[in-house]
Tab-separated table of C-alpha atoms and ligand atoms in Angstrom:
chain	number	residue	atom	x	y	z
A	1	MET	CA	11.014	-22.108	-2.200
A	2	LYS	CA	10.962	-18.586	-1.478
A	3	ILE	CA	7.180	-17.459	-0.081
A	4	LEU	CA	6.655	-14.130	0.468
A	5	ALA	CA	4.339	-13.245	3.747
A	6	ASN	CA	1.858	-11.081	1.027
A	7	ARG	CA	1.551	-10.392	-2.502
A	8	MET	CA	-0.351	-7.718	-4.506
A	9	ASP	CA	0.730	-8.249	-8.056
A	10	LEU	CA	-0.852	-11.283	-8.128
A	11	GLY	CA	-4.656	-10.024	-8.061
A	12	PHE	CA	-3.947	-7.157	-10.589
A	13	GLN	CA	-2.415	-9.779	-12.754
A	14	LYS	CA	-5.058	-11.879	-12.759
A	15	HIS	CA	-7.656	-9.394	-13.867
A	16	GLN	CA	-4.710	-6.830	-15.496
A	17	ALA	CA	-7.348	-6.007	-18.688
A	18	GLU	CA	-9.713	-4.778	-16.893
A	19	TYR	CA	-7.746	-2.616	-14.220
A	20	GLU	CA	-6.178	-0.675	-17.074
A	21	GLU	CA	-9.065	-0.180	-18.889
A	22	ALA	CA	-10.416	1.363	-15.818
A	23	ALA	CA	-7.403	3.417	-15.235
A	24	LEU	CA	-7.508	4.630	-19.021
A	25	ARG	CA	-10.640	5.483	-18.856
A	26	VAL	CA	-10.125	7.991	-15.754
A	27	LEU	CA	-7.037	9.332	-17.467
A	28	ARG	CA	-9.027	10.255	-20.392
A	29	SER	CA	-12.366	11.551	-18.808
A	30	GLY	CA	-10.454	14.809	-18.099
A	31	TRP	CA	-11.939	14.523	-14.728
A	32	TYR	CA	-10.002	13.575	-11.391
A	33	ILE	CA	-11.787	14.069	-8.477
A	34	LEU	CA	-15.237	13.805	-7.359
A	35	GLY	CA	-16.946	12.672	-10.469
A	36	LYS	CA	-19.131	9.422	-11.766
A	37	GLU	CA	-16.648	6.870	-10.760
A	38	LEU	CA	-16.712	7.733	-7.102
A	39	SER	CA	-20.652	8.187	-7.193
A	40	SER	CA	-20.833	4.657	-8.694
A	41	PHE	CA	-18.398	2.926	-6.542
A	42	GLU	CA	-20.288	4.475	-3.505
A	43	GLU	CA	-23.487	3.085	-4.688
A	44	GLU	CA	-21.849	-0.439	-5.610
A	45	PHE	CA	-19.899	-0.912	-2.430
A	46	ALA	CA	-23.187	0.278	-0.364
A	47	ALA	CA	-25.233	-2.477	-2.389
A	48	TYR	CA	-22.587	-4.633	-1.522
A	49	ASN	CA	-22.781	-4.594	2.185
A	50	ALA	CA	-26.490	-4.522	1.990
A	51	VAL	CA	-26.886	-7.980	0.567
A	52	LYS	CA	-28.079	-10.457	2.961
A	53	SER	CA	-26.821	-13.894	2.180
A	54	SER	CA	-29.655	-16.106	0.553
A	55	ASP	CA	-27.790	-18.768	2.898
A	56	ASN	CA	-30.283	-17.480	6.202
A	57	LYS	CA	-33.286	-15.055	4.759
A	58	GLU	CA	-35.083	-15.489	7.507
A	59	SER	CA	-33.053	-14.538	10.658
A	60	SER	CA	-33.682	-10.618	11.579
A	61	PHE	CA	-31.065	-7.871	10.460
A	62	CYS	CA	-29.553	-6.700	13.584
A	63	CYS	CA	-28.455	-3.216	14.261
A	64	THR	CA	-28.224	-0.752	16.822
A	65	GLY	CA	-30.779	1.911	15.196
A	66	MET	CA	-29.114	5.019	16.703
A	67	SER	CA	-28.719	6.446	13.490
A	68	GLY	CA	-31.067	6.007	10.615
A	69	ALA	CA	-33.425	2.903	9.861
A	70	CYS	CA	-32.000	-0.345	10.629
A	71	GLU	CA	-33.084	-2.070	7.363
A	72	PRO	CA	-30.682	-4.157	5.178
A	73	SER	CA	-31.396	-2.461	2.066
A	74	ASN	CA	-30.550	1.140	3.609
A	75	ILE	CA	-27.138	1.458	3.232
A	76	TYR	CA	-25.263	4.539	2.076
A	77	CYS	CA	-21.617	5.042	1.570
A	78	ALA	CA	-19.145	7.936	1.153
A	79	GLY	CA	-15.777	7.501	-0.102
A	80	LEU	CA	-12.689	9.203	1.439
A	81	ALA	CA	-8.976	8.938	1.361
A	82	SER	CA	-7.885	6.399	3.823
A	83	GLY	CA	-9.209	4.107	6.341
A	84	LEU	CA	-7.965	6.489	9.350
A	85	ASP	CA	-10.062	9.219	7.719
A	86	ALA	CA	-12.967	6.935	7.807
A	87	LEU	CA	-12.446	6.222	11.257
A	88	TRP	CA	-11.553	10.211	12.041
A	89	ILE	CA	-14.506	11.512	10.527
A	90	GLY	CA	-16.636	8.674	11.326
A	91	ILE	CA	-16.435	9.680	14.882
A	92	ARG	CA	-16.310	13.298	14.568
A	93	MET	CA	-19.650	13.019	12.541
A	94	LEU	CA	-21.020	11.189	15.679
A	95	GLY	CA	-20.473	14.124	17.757
A	96	ILE	CA	-17.779	12.184	20.010
A	97	GLY	CA	-14.724	14.407	21.108
A	98	GLN	CA	-13.239	15.901	23.722
A	99	GLY	CA	-14.160	14.567	27.093
A	100	ASP	CA	-15.702	11.106	25.799
A	101	GLU	CA	-14.767	7.735	25.640
A	102	VAL	CA	-14.642	5.509	23.672
A	103	ILE	CA	-14.170	1.252	24.369
A	104	VAL	CA	-11.859	-0.430	22.116
A	105	GLN	CA	-10.014	-3.572	21.805
A	106	GLY	CA	-5.973	-3.023	23.233
A	107	ASN	CA	-4.283	-5.510	20.357
A	108	THR	CA	-5.707	-3.390	17.529
A	109	TYR	CA	-3.666	-1.454	14.781
A	110	ILE	CA	-2.737	1.714	16.246
A	111	ALA	CA	-5.086	3.525	13.633
A	112	SER	CA	-8.353	2.419	15.274
A	113	VAL	CA	-6.625	4.369	18.290
A	114	MET	CA	-5.821	7.573	16.243
A	115	GLY	CA	-9.294	7.695	14.704
A	116	ILE	CA	-10.517	8.412	18.435
A	117	THR	CA	-7.776	10.382	19.616
A	118	MET	CA	-7.542	12.429	16.696
A	119	ASN	CA	-11.276	13.809	17.975
A	120	GLY	CA	-10.055	14.408	21.463
A	121	ALA	CA	-11.695	11.769	22.832
A	122	THR	CA	-10.235	8.902	25.447
A	123	PRO	CA	-10.011	5.280	24.073
A	124	VAL	CA	-10.428	2.559	26.925
A	125	PHE	CA	-9.000	-0.545	26.311
A	126	VAL	CA	-10.164	-4.040	26.958
A	127	GLU	CA	-8.663	-7.063	26.618
A	128	PRO	CA	-9.074	-9.555	23.477
A	129	ASP	CA	-10.786	-12.939	23.824
A	130	GLU	CA	-9.062	-16.198	23.047
A	131	ASN	CA	-9.548	-15.381	19.109
A	132	SER	CA	-7.871	-12.176	19.277
A	133	GLN	CA	-11.427	-10.358	19.159
A	134	ILE	CA	-12.827	-7.863	21.404
A	135	ASP	CA	-13.810	-9.300	24.869
A	136	ILE	CA	-17.544	-9.231	24.752
A	137	ASP	CA	-18.021	-9.590	28.845
A	138	ALA	CA	-15.282	-6.578	29.538
A	139	ILE	CA	-17.111	-4.039	27.294
A	140	GLU	CA	-19.983	-3.534	29.960
A	141	ARG	CA	-17.373	-3.281	33.052
A	142	SER	CA	-15.433	-0.609	31.174
A	143	ILE	CA	-18.590	1.439	31.014
A	144	THR	CA	-18.281	4.868	32.566
A	145	ASP	CA	-20.665	8.083	32.412
A	146	LYS	CA	-18.625	9.340	29.841
A	147	THR	CA	-18.544	6.342	27.814
A	148	LYS	CA	-19.945	7.515	24.112
A	149	ALA	CA	-19.362	4.461	21.883
A	150	VAL	CA	-18.068	1.069	21.296
A	151	MET	CA	-15.586	0.415	18.828
A	152	VAL	CA	-15.172	-3.213	17.613
A	153	VAL	CA	-12.039	-3.996	15.393
A	154	HIS	CA	-12.872	-7.218	12.919
A	155	LEU	CA	-9.606	-8.102	13.468
A	156	TYR	CA	-7.789	-10.410	10.843
A	157	GLY	CA	-11.119	-10.269	8.918
A	158	GLN	CA	-12.756	-12.431	11.839
A	159	VAL	CA	-15.955	-11.583	13.441
A	160	THR	CA	-17.476	-11.772	17.064
A	161	ASP	CA	-20.583	-12.065	18.631
A	162	MET	CA	-22.457	-8.714	17.103
A	163	THR	CA	-25.798	-10.041	18.176
A	164	ARG	CA	-24.273	-9.585	21.787
A	165	ILE	CA	-22.603	-6.330	20.902
A	166	VAL	CA	-25.212	-4.672	19.482
A	167	ASP	CA	-27.486	-5.510	22.593
A	168	ILE	CA	-25.018	-3.638	24.930
A	169	CYS	CA	-24.663	-0.719	22.799
A	170	LYS	CA	-28.636	-0.670	22.723
A	171	ARG	CA	-29.203	-1.012	26.508
A	172	HIS	CA	-26.543	1.584	27.247
A	173	GLY	CA	-27.305	3.930	24.618
A	174	LEU	CA	-23.863	4.107	23.138
A	175	PHE	CA	-22.688	4.259	19.566
A	176	LEU	CA	-21.251	1.189	17.772
A	177	ILE	CA	-18.429	2.376	15.492
A	178	GLU	CA	-17.232	-0.770	13.481
A	179	ASP	CA	-13.351	-0.474	12.206
A	180	CYS	CA	-13.965	-3.120	8.853
A	181	ALA	CA	-10.621	-2.110	7.601
A	182	GLN	CA	-9.658	-5.917	7.748
A	183	ALA	CA	-12.943	-7.203	6.872
A	184	HIS	CA	-14.552	-6.446	3.805
A	185	GLY	CA	-17.286	-9.111	3.155
A	186	ALA	CA	-16.835	-10.728	6.786
A	187	MET	CA	-20.351	-11.674	7.833
A	188	TRP	CA	-22.238	-12.079	11.325
A	189	LYS	CA	-25.218	-14.306	10.860
A	190	TRP	CA	-24.872	-13.549	7.258
A	191	GLN	CA	-25.110	-9.745	7.721
A	192	LYS	CA	-22.169	-8.078	6.450
A	193	VAL	CA	-19.735	-6.028	9.193
A	194	GLY	CA	-20.139	-2.540	8.986
A	195	THR	CA	-23.784	-2.728	9.192
A	196	PHE	CA	-24.188	-3.319	12.887
A	197	GLY	CA	-24.107	-0.114	14.021
A	198	ASP	CA	-23.915	3.552	13.266
A	199	VAL	CA	-20.858	3.656	10.977
A	200	GLY	CA	-18.728	1.050	9.350
A	201	CYS	CA	-15.191	2.591	8.504
A	202	PHE	CA	-13.240	0.717	5.876
A	203	SER	CA	-9.458	0.835	4.211
A	204	PHE	CA	-8.897	0.164	0.674
A	205	TYR	CA	-5.371	0.332	1.583
A	206	PRO	CA	-3.544	-2.036	-0.793
A	207	THR	CA	-2.690	-4.849	1.290
A	208	LYS	CA	-6.079	-5.121	2.245
A	209	ASN	CA	-8.422	-7.819	1.303
A	210	MET	CA	-10.221	-5.059	-0.793
A	211	GLY	CA	-7.308	-2.835	-1.730
A	212	ALA	CA	-6.443	-0.003	-4.068
A	213	PHE	CA	-3.556	1.130	-5.934
A	214	GLY	CA	-3.021	4.062	-3.561
A	215	ASP	CA	-4.644	5.352	-0.234
A	216	ALA	CA	-8.367	5.168	0.104
A	217	GLY	CA	-11.359	4.272	2.446
A	218	ALA	CA	-14.912	4.609	3.057
A	219	VAL	CA	-17.731	5.091	5.625
A	220	ILE	CA	-21.078	3.373	5.441
A	221	SER	CA	-24.200	4.239	7.471
A	222	HIS	CA	-27.856	3.040	7.730
A	223	ASP	CA	-28.435	7.330	7.890
A	224	PRO	CA	-28.267	9.265	4.545
A	225	LYS	CA	-28.109	12.527	6.814
A	226	PHE	CA	-25.134	11.472	8.193
A	227	ILE	CA	-23.480	10.241	5.061
A	228	ASP	CA	-24.284	13.681	3.336
A	229	GLU	CA	-22.310	15.122	6.357
A	230	VAL	CA	-19.361	13.265	5.645
A	231	LYS	CA	-19.540	13.935	2.080
A	232	THR	CA	-20.050	17.859	2.848
A	233	TYR	CA	-16.687	17.435	5.339
A	234	ARG	CA	-14.576	15.697	3.157
A	235	ASN	CA	-14.701	18.301	0.972
A	236	TYR	CA	-13.596	21.345	3.033
A	237	GLY	CA	-16.992	21.321	4.509
A	238	SER	CA	-18.626	22.610	1.158
A	239	HIS	CA	-22.176	21.240	0.664
A	240	LYS	CA	-21.975	23.334	-2.931
A	241	HIS	CA	-19.015	24.947	-4.752
A	242	TYR	CA	-17.365	27.581	-2.521
A	243	TYR	CA	-20.193	27.839	0.279
A	244	ASN	CA	-18.784	26.133	3.480
A	245	LYS	CA	-20.971	24.888	5.915
A	246	VAL	CA	-18.596	24.128	8.660
A	247	VAL	CA	-14.694	24.067	9.046
A	248	GLY	CA	-13.865	20.588	7.250
A	249	ALA	CA	-11.091	18.469	5.630
A	250	ASN	CA	-9.533	17.563	2.202
A	251	SER	CA	-10.340	13.624	2.249
A	252	ARG	CA	-11.581	12.543	-1.112
A	253	LEU	CA	-11.526	9.217	-2.751
A	254	ASP	CA	-10.202	9.944	-6.255
A	255	GLU	CA	-11.912	8.856	-9.682
A	256	MET	CA	-8.888	6.636	-10.376
A	257	GLN	CA	-8.879	4.678	-7.127
A	258	ALA	CA	-12.900	4.457	-7.196
A	259	ALA	CA	-12.868	3.166	-10.733
A	260	LEU	CA	-10.045	0.522	-9.792
A	261	LEU	CA	-12.020	-0.240	-6.921
A	262	LYS	CA	-14.823	-0.910	-8.805
A	263	VAL	CA	-12.882	-3.783	-10.699
A	264	ARG	CA	-11.844	-5.528	-7.081
A	265	LEU	CA	-15.472	-5.208	-5.717
A	266	LYS	CA	-16.547	-7.313	-8.937
A	267	TYR	CA	-14.392	-10.139	-7.738
A	268	MET	CA	-14.545	-9.752	-4.083
A	269	ASP	CA	-16.747	-13.192	-3.673
A	270	GLU	CA	-14.025	-14.757	-5.336
A	271	ILE	CA	-11.336	-13.207	-3.392
A	272	THR	CA	-12.931	-14.413	-0.492
A	273	ASP	CA	-13.622	-17.566	-0.862
A	274	GLU	CA	-9.959	-17.947	-2.122
A	275	ARG	CA	-8.576	-16.978	1.144
A	276	ARG	CA	-11.323	-18.987	3.193
A	277	LYS	CA	-9.993	-22.306	1.291
A	278	LEU	CA	-6.434	-21.263	1.840
A	279	ALA	CA	-7.708	-20.905	5.590
A	280	LYS	CA	-9.479	-23.949	5.946
A	281	ARG	CA	-6.702	-25.878	4.533
A	282	TYR	CA	-4.322	-23.942	6.913
A	283	SER	CA	-6.284	-24.761	9.853
A	284	LYS	CA	-6.567	-28.653	8.758
A	285	LYS	CA	-3.311	-29.534	7.767
A	286	LEU	CA	-1.225	-27.456	10.848
A	287	SER	CA	-0.472	-29.820	13.914
A	288	ASN	CA	2.513	-28.864	15.741
A	289	PRO	CA	1.388	-28.686	19.572
A	290	GLU	CA	3.593	-25.592	19.800
A	291	ILE	CA	1.314	-23.128	17.588
A	292	ILE	CA	-2.156	-22.535	18.003
A	293	THR	CA	-4.183	-21.710	15.079
A	294	PRO	CA	-6.705	-19.037	14.656
A	295	ILE	CA	-10.608	-20.511	14.534
A	296	GLU	CA	-13.678	-18.995	12.894
A	297	VAL	CA	-16.357	-19.237	15.554
A	298	ASP	CA	-20.093	-20.364	14.939
A	299	ASP	CA	-22.345	-17.662	13.289
A	300	SER	CA	-19.395	-15.897	11.780
A	301	TYR	CA	-17.939	-15.994	8.282
A	302	ALA	CA	-14.335	-14.731	8.008
A	303	VAL	CA	-12.638	-13.418	5.563
A	304	TRP	CA	-8.994	-14.126	6.563
A	305	HIS	CA	-7.254	-10.991	6.062
A	306	GLN	CA	-4.614	-12.740	7.935
A	307	TYR	CA	-4.145	-16.143	9.286
A	308	VAL	CA	-2.789	-15.418	12.638
A	309	ILE	CA	-0.928	-18.286	14.646
A	310	ARG	CA	0.594	-17.869	18.529
A	311	CYS	CA	3.509	-19.635	19.421
A	312	LYS	CA	5.482	-18.899	22.803
A	313	SER	CA	8.665	-19.193	20.937
A	314	ARG	CA	7.311	-16.877	18.379
A	315	ASP	CA	10.667	-15.041	17.739
A	316	LYS	CA	12.716	-18.056	17.525
A	317	LEU	CA	9.985	-19.441	14.815
A	318	ILE	CA	10.214	-16.304	12.952
A	319	GLU	CA	14.211	-16.910	12.447
A	320	TYR	CA	13.347	-20.774	11.444
A	321	LEU	CA	10.933	-19.557	9.177
A	322	LYS	CA	13.436	-16.918	7.520
A	323	ASP	CA	15.962	-19.521	7.106
A	324	LYS	CA	13.484	-21.471	4.631
A	325	GLU	CA	12.553	-18.317	2.980
A	326	ILE	CA	9.276	-18.039	4.176
A	327	GLY	CA	8.277	-14.224	5.443
A	328	SER	CA	5.862	-13.951	7.981
A	329	ILE	CA	4.415	-10.275	9.741
A	330	ILE	CA	3.811	-9.685	13.324
A	331	HIS	CA	0.513	-7.968	13.905
A	332	TYR	CA	1.324	-5.814	16.096
A	333	PRO	CA	4.591	-6.259	17.910
A	334	VAL	CA	3.887	-3.013	20.310
A	335	PRO	CA	-0.022	-2.572	21.541
A	336	PRO	CA	-1.100	1.087	21.150
A	337	HIS	CA	-1.183	1.692	25.075
A	338	LEU	CA	2.725	1.185	25.099
A	339	GLN	CA	3.293	3.178	22.161
A	340	GLU	CA	5.271	5.973	23.000
A	341	ALA	CA	2.733	7.952	20.900
A	342	TYR	CA	0.562	7.489	23.541
A	343	ALA	CA	2.745	7.661	26.618
A	344	TYR	CA	0.371	10.480	27.803
A	345	LEU	CA	-2.581	8.015	28.300
A	346	GLY	CA	-0.418	6.994	30.989
A	347	HIS	CA	-0.559	3.200	30.479
A	348	LYS	CA	1.914	0.865	32.196
A	349	GLU	CA	3.506	-2.479	31.001
A	350	GLY	CA	1.424	-4.989	32.576
A	351	GLU	CA	-1.852	-3.511	32.544
A	352	TYR	CA	-2.986	-5.481	29.623
A	353	PRO	CA	-1.308	-8.534	30.152
A	354	ILE	CA	-3.144	-10.341	27.527
A	355	THR	CA	-2.847	-8.024	24.625
A	356	GLU	CA	0.630	-7.515	25.762
A	357	GLU	CA	0.953	-11.416	25.620
A	358	TYR	CA	-0.627	-11.561	22.076
A	359	ALA	CA	2.073	-8.925	21.089
A	360	ASN	CA	4.498	-11.105	21.919
A	361	GLU	CA	3.170	-14.615	20.525
A	362	VAL	CA	1.180	-13.683	17.210
A	363	LEU	CA	2.581	-14.426	13.793
A	364	SER	CA	1.019	-13.722	10.398
A	365	ILE	CA	1.812	-16.598	8.219
A	366	PRO	CA	1.843	-16.311	4.305
A	367	MET	CA	-1.896	-15.747	3.061
A	368	TYR	CA	-2.511	-14.230	-0.198
A	369	ASN	CA	-4.638	-14.383	-3.656
A	370	GLY	CA	-3.010	-16.434	-6.064
A	371	MET	CA	-1.004	-18.753	-3.251
A	372	THR	CA	-0.762	-22.203	-4.791
A	373	GLU	CA	-1.394	-25.233	-2.887
A	374	GLU	CA	2.305	-26.326	-3.416
A	375	GLU	CA	3.925	-23.156	-1.913
A	376	GLN	CA	1.099	-23.649	1.226
A	377	ASP	CA	2.129	-27.473	1.605
A	378	TYR	CA	6.044	-25.978	1.568
A	379	VAL	CA	4.546	-23.765	4.561
A	380	ILE	CA	2.611	-26.352	6.462
A	381	ASP	CA	5.552	-28.642	6.370
A	382	ALA	CA	7.873	-26.376	7.577
A	383	LEU	CA	5.305	-24.903	10.293
A	384	ASN	CA	4.573	-28.969	11.308
A	385	SER	CA	8.582	-29.703	11.573
A	386	TYR	CA	9.749	-26.689	13.913
A	387	ARG	CA	10.712	-27.473	17.572
A	388	ALA	CA	11.359	-24.710	20.048
B	401	PLP	C1	-5.284	-0.512	7.845
B	401	PLP	C2	-6.403	-0.102	9.175
B	401	PLP	C3	-6.308	1.334	9.374
B	401	PLP	C4	-6.121	2.130	8.604
B	401	PLP	O1	-6.450	2.040	7.150
B	401	PLP	P1	-5.432	3.240	6.534
B	401	PLP	O2	-6.179	3.344	5.266
B	401	PLP	O3	-4.163	2.570	6.255
B	401	PLP	O4	-5.192	4.346	7.198
B	401	PLP	C5	-7.489	1.150	10.336
B	401	PLP	N1	-7.651	0.240	11.004
B	401	PLP	C6	-7.428	-1.248	11.235
B	401	PLP	C7	-7.539	-1.943	11.697
B	401	PLP	C8	-6.589	-1.525	10.187
B	401	PLP	O5	-6.127	-2.672	9.533
């Protein structure tokens, strides 16, 4: 049986008629940039993130509250051209730049770090915990008088203790930036990621849980003024046609992607449920002492963008899986501090041993909407029979 690491076609096919209808609606509308599709998508995506799960109405809403009233209903959204732009522009609009430090976990995708460095700010790396999330204890040790923000990356669709992180940011007067590119709909104590801090940054790259059919991204915030500034910035800094307030960028989420994303958004709960079932099944059935499986920590609601195992003989395992026609992906083989692009930061091999160890051991096994139990069992059997 041939099993790919990821599949995007099945999600389209499942609701094909609706996607095609949305695409045709845009094509026939004669309006392709900054129109009704985008503004309605922004409202719907804000509402999706504002909702606190009915499972737990009592617990209080938790956020830094540095920008805007900290209330669940108070969430605004601006669509952008990509997840990287969401990070870049989101951080820029917080006023973070040259000479400022942003604390971020070392084992993230390079785009998280680029969002910091594109603004001239300096990333300060900390190690991940045993679940690949930022090591919360290491955050406070890394704070200096230059620190302006903490960026939390909800890596692989997992969520860490946001109550503790919000508390640290509040006590030290730091902005909290959330990189939610892999975690649409994930929750901590039934509160959606992206709503804990000052800006929540999303990617809708096609492979993400909430994928568009091209590049797209968005930021959310509790502060309507902040969102207005982002909307001005994304359109050449123009708040009114041909009147430019600031030197901005061209980073608009187009009408076609917005219309298609509105369809995807309707099915997000279904998409997340299915991924959670697949992950639960993996965790229950994988039983190879040479393989460490990921966990969902108490009070978190993971959306399983990836199901990432760890294995000491990872490269051998990849070859073994290849022989059985099972795809897998390393997220990520080279951590940002060791990338050629960041040689100028002057980091050395061995500086972040846990980050580096994870880069050598992590492996994302097949996980996609539309995966059958038969396909999953084939992967499980193969993994359980593996010996280094
Ligand atoms: C995908 C991703 C991004 C970048 O999103 P793009 O839309 O590809 O620019 C940023 N951060 C993380 C963690 C990602 O996985």
